[in-house]
Tab-separated table of C-alpha atoms in Angstrom:
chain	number	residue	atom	x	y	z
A	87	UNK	CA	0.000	0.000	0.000
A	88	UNK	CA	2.723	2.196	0.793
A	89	UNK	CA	4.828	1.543	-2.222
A	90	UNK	CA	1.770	2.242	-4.212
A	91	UNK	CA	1.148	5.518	-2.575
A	92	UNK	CA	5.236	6.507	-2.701
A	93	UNK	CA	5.076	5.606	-6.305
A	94	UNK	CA	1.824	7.636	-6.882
A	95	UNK	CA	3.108	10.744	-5.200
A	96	UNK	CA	5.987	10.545	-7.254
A	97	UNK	CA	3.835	10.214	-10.491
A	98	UNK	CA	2.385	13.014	-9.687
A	99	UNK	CA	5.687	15.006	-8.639
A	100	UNK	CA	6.872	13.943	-11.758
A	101	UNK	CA	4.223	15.374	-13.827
A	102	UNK	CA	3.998	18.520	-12.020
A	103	UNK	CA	7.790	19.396	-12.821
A	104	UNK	CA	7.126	18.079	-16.507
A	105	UNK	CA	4.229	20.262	-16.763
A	106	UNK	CA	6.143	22.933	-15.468
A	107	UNK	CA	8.938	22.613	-18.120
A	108	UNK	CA	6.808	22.601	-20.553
A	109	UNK	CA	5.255	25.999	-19.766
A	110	UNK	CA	9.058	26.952	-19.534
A	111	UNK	CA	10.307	25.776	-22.758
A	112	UNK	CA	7.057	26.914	-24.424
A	113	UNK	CA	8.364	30.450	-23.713
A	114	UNK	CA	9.064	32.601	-26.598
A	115	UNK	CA	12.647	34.664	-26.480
A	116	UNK	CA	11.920	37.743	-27.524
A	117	UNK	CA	15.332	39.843	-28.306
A	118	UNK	CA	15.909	43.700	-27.251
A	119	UNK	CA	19.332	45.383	-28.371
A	120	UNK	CA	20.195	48.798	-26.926
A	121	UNK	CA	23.398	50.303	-26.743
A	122	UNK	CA	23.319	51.709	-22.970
A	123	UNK	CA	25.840	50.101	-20.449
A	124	UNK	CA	24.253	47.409	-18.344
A	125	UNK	CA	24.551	49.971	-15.623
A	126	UNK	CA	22.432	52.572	-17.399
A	127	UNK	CA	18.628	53.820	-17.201
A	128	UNK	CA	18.226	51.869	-20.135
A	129	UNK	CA	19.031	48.508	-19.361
A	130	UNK	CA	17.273	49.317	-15.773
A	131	UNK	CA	13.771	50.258	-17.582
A	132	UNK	CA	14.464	46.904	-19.774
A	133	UNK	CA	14.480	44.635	-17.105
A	134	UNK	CA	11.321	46.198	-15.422
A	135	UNK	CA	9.852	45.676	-18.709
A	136	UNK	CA	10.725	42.321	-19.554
A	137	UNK	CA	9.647	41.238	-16.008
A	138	UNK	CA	6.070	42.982	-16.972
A	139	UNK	CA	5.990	41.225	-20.082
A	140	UNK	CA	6.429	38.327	-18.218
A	141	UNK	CA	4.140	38.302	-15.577
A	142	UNK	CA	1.180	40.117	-18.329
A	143	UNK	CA	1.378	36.914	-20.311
A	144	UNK	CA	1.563	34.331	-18.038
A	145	UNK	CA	5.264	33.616	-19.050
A	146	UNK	CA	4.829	33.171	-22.465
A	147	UNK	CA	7.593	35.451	-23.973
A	148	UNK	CA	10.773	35.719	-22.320
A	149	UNK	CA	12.786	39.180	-23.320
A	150	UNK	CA	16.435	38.699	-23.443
A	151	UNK	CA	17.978	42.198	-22.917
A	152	UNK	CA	21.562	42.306	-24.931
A	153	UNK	CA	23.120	45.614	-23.388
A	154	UNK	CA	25.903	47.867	-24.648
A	155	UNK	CA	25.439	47.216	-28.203
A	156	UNK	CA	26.419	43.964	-27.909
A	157	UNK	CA	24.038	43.379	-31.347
A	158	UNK	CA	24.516	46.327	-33.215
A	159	UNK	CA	24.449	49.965	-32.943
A	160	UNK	CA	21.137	52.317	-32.887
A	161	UNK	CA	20.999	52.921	-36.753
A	162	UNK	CA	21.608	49.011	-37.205
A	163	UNK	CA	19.395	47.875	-34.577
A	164	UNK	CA	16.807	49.608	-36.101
A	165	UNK	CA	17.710	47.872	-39.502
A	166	UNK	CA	17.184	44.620	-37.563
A	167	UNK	CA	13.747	45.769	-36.269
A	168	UNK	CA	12.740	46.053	-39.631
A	169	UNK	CA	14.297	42.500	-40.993
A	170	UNK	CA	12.852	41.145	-37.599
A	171	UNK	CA	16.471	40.267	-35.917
A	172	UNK	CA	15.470	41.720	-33.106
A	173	UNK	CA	12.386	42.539	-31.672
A	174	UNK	CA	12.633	45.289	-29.360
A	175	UNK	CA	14.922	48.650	-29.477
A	176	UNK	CA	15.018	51.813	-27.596
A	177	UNK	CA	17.138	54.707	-29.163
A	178	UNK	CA	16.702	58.693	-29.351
A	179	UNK	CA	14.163	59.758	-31.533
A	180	UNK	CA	16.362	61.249	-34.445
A	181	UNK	CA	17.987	57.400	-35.003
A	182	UNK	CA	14.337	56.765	-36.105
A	183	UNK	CA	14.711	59.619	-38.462
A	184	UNK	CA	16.639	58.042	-41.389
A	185	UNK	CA	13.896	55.630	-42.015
A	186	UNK	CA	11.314	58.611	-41.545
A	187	UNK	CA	12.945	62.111	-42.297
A	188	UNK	CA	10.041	64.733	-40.492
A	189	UNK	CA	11.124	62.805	-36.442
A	190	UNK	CA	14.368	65.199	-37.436
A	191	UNK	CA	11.850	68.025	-36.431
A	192	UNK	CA	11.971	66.626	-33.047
A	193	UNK	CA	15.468	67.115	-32.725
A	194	UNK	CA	15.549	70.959	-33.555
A	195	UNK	CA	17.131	73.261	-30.348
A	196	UNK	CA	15.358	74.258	-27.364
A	197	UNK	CA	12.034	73.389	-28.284
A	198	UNK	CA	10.924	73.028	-24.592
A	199	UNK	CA	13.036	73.271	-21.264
A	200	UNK	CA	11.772	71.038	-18.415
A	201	UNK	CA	10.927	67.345	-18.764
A	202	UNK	CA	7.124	67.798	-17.886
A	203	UNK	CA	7.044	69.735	-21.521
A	204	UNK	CA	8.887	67.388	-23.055
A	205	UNK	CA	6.542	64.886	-21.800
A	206	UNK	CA	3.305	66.299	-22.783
A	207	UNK	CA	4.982	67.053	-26.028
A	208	UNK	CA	5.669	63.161	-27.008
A	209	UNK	CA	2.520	62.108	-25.190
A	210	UNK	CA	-0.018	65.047	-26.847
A	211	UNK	CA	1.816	66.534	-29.688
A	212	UNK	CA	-1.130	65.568	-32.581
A	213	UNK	CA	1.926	66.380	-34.946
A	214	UNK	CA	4.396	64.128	-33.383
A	215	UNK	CA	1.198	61.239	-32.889
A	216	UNK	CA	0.589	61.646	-36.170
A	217	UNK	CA	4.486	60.780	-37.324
A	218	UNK	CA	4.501	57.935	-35.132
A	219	UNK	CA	1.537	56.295	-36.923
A	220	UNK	CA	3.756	56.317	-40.193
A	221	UNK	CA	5.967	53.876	-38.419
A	222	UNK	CA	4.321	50.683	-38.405
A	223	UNK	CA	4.717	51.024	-42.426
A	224	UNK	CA	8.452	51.375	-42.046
A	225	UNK	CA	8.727	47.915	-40.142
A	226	UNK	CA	8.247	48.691	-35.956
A	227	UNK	CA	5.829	50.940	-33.777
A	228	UNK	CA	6.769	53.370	-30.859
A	229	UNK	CA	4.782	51.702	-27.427
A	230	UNK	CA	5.740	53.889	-25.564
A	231	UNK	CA	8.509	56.853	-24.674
A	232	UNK	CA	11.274	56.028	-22.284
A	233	UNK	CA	13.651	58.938	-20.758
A	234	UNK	CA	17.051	60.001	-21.121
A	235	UNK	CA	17.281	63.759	-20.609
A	236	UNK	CA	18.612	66.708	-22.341
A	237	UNK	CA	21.625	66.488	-24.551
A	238	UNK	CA	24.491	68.640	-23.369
A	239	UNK	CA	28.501	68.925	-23.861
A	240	UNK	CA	31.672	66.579	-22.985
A	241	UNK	CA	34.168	68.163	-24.344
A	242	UNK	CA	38.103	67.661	-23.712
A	243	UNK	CA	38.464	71.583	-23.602
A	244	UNK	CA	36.502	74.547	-21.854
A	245	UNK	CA	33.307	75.045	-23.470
A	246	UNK	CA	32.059	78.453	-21.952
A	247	UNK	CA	30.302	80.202	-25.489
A	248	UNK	CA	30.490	79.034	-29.106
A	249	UNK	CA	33.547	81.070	-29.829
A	250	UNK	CA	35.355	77.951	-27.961
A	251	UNK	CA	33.739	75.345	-30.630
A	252	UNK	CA	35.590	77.082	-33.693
A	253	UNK	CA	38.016	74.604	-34.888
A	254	UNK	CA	36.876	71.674	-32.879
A	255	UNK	CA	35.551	67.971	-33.930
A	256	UNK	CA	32.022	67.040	-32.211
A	257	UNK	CA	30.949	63.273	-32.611
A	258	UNK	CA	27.406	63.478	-33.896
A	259	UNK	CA	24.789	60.618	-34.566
A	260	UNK	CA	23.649	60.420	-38.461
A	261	UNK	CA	20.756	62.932	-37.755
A	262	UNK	CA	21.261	66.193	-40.204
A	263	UNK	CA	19.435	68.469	-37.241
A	264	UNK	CA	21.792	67.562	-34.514
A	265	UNK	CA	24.835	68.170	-37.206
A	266	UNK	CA	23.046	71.650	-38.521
A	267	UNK	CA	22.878	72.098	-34.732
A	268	UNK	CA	26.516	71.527	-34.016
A	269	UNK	CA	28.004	73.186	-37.037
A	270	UNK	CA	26.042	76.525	-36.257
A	271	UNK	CA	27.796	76.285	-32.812
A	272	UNK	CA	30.566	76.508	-34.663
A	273	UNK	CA	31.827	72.775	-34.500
A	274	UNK	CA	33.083	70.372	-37.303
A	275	UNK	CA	31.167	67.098	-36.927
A	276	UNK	CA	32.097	63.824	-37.430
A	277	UNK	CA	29.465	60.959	-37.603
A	278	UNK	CA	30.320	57.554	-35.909
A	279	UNK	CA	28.221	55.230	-33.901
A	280	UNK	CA	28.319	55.256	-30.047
A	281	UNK	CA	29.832	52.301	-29.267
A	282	UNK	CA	32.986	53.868	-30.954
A	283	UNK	CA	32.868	57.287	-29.421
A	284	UNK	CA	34.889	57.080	-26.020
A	285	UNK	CA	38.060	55.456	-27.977
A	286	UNK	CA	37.690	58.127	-30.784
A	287	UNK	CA	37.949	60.777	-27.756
A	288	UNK	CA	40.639	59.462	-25.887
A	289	UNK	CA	42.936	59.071	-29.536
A	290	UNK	CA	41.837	62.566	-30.669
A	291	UNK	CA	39.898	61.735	-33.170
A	292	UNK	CA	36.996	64.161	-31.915
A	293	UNK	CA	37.202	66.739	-29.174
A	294	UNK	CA	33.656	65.964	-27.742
A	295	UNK	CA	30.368	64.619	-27.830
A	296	UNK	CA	26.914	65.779	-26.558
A	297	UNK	CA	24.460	63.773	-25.264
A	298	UNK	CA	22.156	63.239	-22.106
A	299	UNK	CA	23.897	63.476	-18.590
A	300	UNK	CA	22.450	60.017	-18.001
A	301	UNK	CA	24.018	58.574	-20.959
A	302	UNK	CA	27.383	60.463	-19.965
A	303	UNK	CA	27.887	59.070	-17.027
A	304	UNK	CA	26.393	55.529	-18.058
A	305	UNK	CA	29.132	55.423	-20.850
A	306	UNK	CA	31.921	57.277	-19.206
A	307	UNK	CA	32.509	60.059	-21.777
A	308	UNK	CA	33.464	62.472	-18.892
A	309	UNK	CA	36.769	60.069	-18.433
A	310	UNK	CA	38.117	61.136	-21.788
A	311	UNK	CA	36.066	64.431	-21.800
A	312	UNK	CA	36.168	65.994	-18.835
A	313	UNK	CA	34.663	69.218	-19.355
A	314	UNK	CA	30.557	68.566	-19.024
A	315	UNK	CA	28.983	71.586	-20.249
A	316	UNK	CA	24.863	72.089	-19.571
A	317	UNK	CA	23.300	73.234	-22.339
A	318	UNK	CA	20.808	71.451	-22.575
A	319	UNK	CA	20.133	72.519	-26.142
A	320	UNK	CA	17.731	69.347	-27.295
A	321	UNK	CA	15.375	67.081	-25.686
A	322	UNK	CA	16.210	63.573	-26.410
A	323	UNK	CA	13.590	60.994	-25.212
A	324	UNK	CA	14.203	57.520	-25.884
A	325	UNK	CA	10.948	55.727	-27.787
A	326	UNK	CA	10.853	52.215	-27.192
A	327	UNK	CA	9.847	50.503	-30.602
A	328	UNK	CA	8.361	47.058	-31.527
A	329	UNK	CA	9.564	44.943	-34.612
A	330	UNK	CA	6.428	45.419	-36.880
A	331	UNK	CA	6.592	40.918	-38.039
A	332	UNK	CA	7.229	40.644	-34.242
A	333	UNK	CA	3.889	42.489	-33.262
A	334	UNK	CA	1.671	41.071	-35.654
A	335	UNK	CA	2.582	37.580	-34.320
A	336	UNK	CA	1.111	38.886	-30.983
A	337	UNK	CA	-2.641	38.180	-30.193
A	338	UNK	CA	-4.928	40.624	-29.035
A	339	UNK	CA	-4.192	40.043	-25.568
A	340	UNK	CA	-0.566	40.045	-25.735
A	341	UNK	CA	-0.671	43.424	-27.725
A	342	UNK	CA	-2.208	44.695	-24.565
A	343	UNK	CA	-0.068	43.307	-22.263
A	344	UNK	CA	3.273	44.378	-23.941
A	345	UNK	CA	1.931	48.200	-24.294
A	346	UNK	CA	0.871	47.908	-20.511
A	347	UNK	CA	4.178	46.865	-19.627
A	348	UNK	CA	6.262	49.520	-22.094
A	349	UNK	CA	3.623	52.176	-20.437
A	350	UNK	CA	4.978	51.239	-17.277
A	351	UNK	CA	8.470	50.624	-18.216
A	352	UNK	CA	8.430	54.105	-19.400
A	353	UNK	CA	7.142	55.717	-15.892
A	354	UNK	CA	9.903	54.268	-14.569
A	355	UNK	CA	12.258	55.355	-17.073
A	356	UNK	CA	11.040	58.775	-16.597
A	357	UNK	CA	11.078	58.712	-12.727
A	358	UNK	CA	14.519	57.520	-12.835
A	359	UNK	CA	16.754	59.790	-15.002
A	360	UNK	CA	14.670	63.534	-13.512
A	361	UNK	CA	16.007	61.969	-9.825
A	362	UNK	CA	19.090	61.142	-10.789
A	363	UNK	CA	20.919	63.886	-12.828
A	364	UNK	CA	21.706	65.713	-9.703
A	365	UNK	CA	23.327	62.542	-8.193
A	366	UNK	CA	24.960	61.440	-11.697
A	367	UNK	CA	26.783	65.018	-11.510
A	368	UNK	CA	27.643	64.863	-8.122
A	369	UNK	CA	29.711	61.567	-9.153
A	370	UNK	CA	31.253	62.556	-12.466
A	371	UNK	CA	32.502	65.214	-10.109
A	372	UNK	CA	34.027	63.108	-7.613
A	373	UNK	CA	35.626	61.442	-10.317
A	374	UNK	CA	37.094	64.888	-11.529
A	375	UNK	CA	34.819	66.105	-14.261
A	376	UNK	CA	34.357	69.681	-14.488
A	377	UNK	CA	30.824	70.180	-14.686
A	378	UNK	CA	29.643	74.316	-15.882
A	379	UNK	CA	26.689	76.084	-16.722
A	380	UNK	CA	27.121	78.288	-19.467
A	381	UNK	CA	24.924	81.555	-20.514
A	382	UNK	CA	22.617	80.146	-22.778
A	383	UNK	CA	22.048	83.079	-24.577
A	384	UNK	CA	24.887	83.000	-26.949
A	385	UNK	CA	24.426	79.452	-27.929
A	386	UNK	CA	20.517	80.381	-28.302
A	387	UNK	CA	21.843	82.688	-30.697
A	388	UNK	CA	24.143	80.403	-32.902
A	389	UNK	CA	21.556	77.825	-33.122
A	390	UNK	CA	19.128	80.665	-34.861
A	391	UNK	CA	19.494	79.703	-38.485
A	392	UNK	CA	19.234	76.096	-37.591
A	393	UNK	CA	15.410	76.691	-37.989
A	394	UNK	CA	15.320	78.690	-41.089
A	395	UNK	CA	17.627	75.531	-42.604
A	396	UNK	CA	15.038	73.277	-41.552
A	397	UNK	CA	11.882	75.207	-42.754
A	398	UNK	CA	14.107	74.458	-46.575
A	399	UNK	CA	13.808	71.073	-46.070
A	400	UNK	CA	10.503	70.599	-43.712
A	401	UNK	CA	8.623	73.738	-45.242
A	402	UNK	CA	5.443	74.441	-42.699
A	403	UNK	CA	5.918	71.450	-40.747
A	404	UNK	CA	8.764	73.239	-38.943
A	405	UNK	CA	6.313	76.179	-37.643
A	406	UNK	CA	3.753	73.839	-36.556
A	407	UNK	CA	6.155	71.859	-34.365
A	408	UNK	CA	7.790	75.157	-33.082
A	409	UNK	CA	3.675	76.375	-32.727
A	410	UNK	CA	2.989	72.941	-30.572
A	411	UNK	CA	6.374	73.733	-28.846
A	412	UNK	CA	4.963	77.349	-27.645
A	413	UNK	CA	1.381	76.134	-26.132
A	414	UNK	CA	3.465	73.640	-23.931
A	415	UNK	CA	5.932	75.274	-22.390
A	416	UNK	CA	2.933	78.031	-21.887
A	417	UNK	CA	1.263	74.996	-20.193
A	418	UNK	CA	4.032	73.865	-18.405
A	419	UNK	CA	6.193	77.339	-17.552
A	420	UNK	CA	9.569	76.747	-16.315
A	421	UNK	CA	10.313	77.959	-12.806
């Protein structure tokens, strides 16, 4: 009686840890590529997503997060988004740009000043809504926007007006309204991916970069270029985006479930990098950056005919973004 009982309990043990596996290795790997450092905002707002995905569909995909552009760089991840390589990618808005020319718009200089503008701006802007629509044509969907700041200076020299860019290489991402940007400042720009920005630095191939204090520290740049400038001079949010083949293989359900958990993925992104800039300074500090904050007025100044470029290229769709621009930071003032 005994034996029977032993041998029934472990039937049953038995089929509980194969039905278990099962569920397990029924799990589809889902792939996301960014190009932050596993210590990053990034990589932190992946992992709170994947673990949403997770739990929203009863463990049927599994995201694999593949840090540091251990894939392939933003402009090539994005490539692989459309051949379906890889399923998820988050990157600044102007990488999405080559493959849809009007998100440069999004890139032109001090549209708005505080992050609760920016905010409304990528979460109301009916122009910017209507861009991201066009997408899903181009191979992947935005789900949601995820933070990285305002794009400032590291530079291996002073940087106190434009007058010190004159001469001077700036590393710039292939997006033609962060290089009209830079070249009005008065820099020569060089394009190269990220991944291949702190060695270019440190050999003197380039005298700087600019990018978003949390990618700055997350990346290092201040240890080759230690001069950290605030300017602040773009907004550069980080849409999260969706292979297009990968999200039609999604039911209904899962659709649901995977915006729910970029939606919250992207609170937490937010949250994150506005708490910690002050802290990420603080630290680049300790380590011996210089960190300055310039007057803005002069590089307000250089950046002038950076719209009047654009308006030849864009035509009206420049005034309407700088029109959408004015009614939110009018919403939102700055303090």
């Amino acid at each position: 009686m005994r034996k029977a009982r032993s041998a029934a309990i472990a039937a049953s043990v038995f089929c509980a840890a194969l039905s278990a596996y099962s569920v397990a290795d029924a799990a589809t790997v889902l792939k996301f590529s960014h190009t932050d450092n596993p210590g990053g905002s990034r990589q932190a707002a992946a992992e709170v997503f994947a673990e949403k995905v997770k739990t929203y569909t009863d463990g049927r995909y599994e995201i694999r997060i593949f840090p540091a552009g251990q894939l392939a760089n933003d402009p090539k991840a994005i490539e692989q988004l459309q051949l379906g390589g890889i399923d998820f990618t988050v990157t600044a808005t102007g990488s999405y740009a080559t493959h849809l020319p009007a998100l440069n718009l999004t890139a032109m200089p001090f549209l708005v000043d505080t992050y609760e503008q920016g905010w409304d701006f990528y979460d109301n802007s009916p122009w910017l809504q209507a861009r991201f629509d066009e997408l899903p044509s181009k191979g992947f969907r935005v789900l949601s926007t995820w933070e990285a700041g305002f794009r400032s200076f590291t530079t291996t020299m002073p940087l106190t007006s434009p007058a010190d860019a004159a001469g001077k290489k700036m590393r710039v991402f292939p997006n033609d309204m962060i290089r009209w940007t830079m070249e009005a400042i008065g820099f020569q720009t060089v394009v190269m991916p990220i991944t291949d920005v702190y060695l270019a630095i440190q050999q003197g191939t380039v005298n700087g970069q600019e990018n978003p204090v949390d990618t700055i520290r997350s990346l290092r740049f201040y240890e080759v270029a230690p001069n950290i400038t605030l300017t602040r001079h773009v907004y550069s949010p980080l849409p999260l985006t969706v292979a297009e083949k990968t999200w039609q293989k999604f039911s209904d359900a899962d659709k649901e479930a995977v915006r729910k958990a970029a939606m919250e993925a992207a609170a937490f992104s937010r949250n994150l990098v506005r708490q910690s800039v002050d802290s990420q300074l603080d630290e680049m500090k300790a380590a011996g950056a210089t960190v300055t904050k310039p007057e803005i007025g002069p590089f307000r100044d250089a950046v002038a005919p950076v719209y009047d470029k654009a308006r030849g290229v864009y035509g009206d769709a420049v005034d309407e973004v700088l029109a959408e621009a004015a009614e939110v930071r009018k919403k939102f003032p700055a303090n």
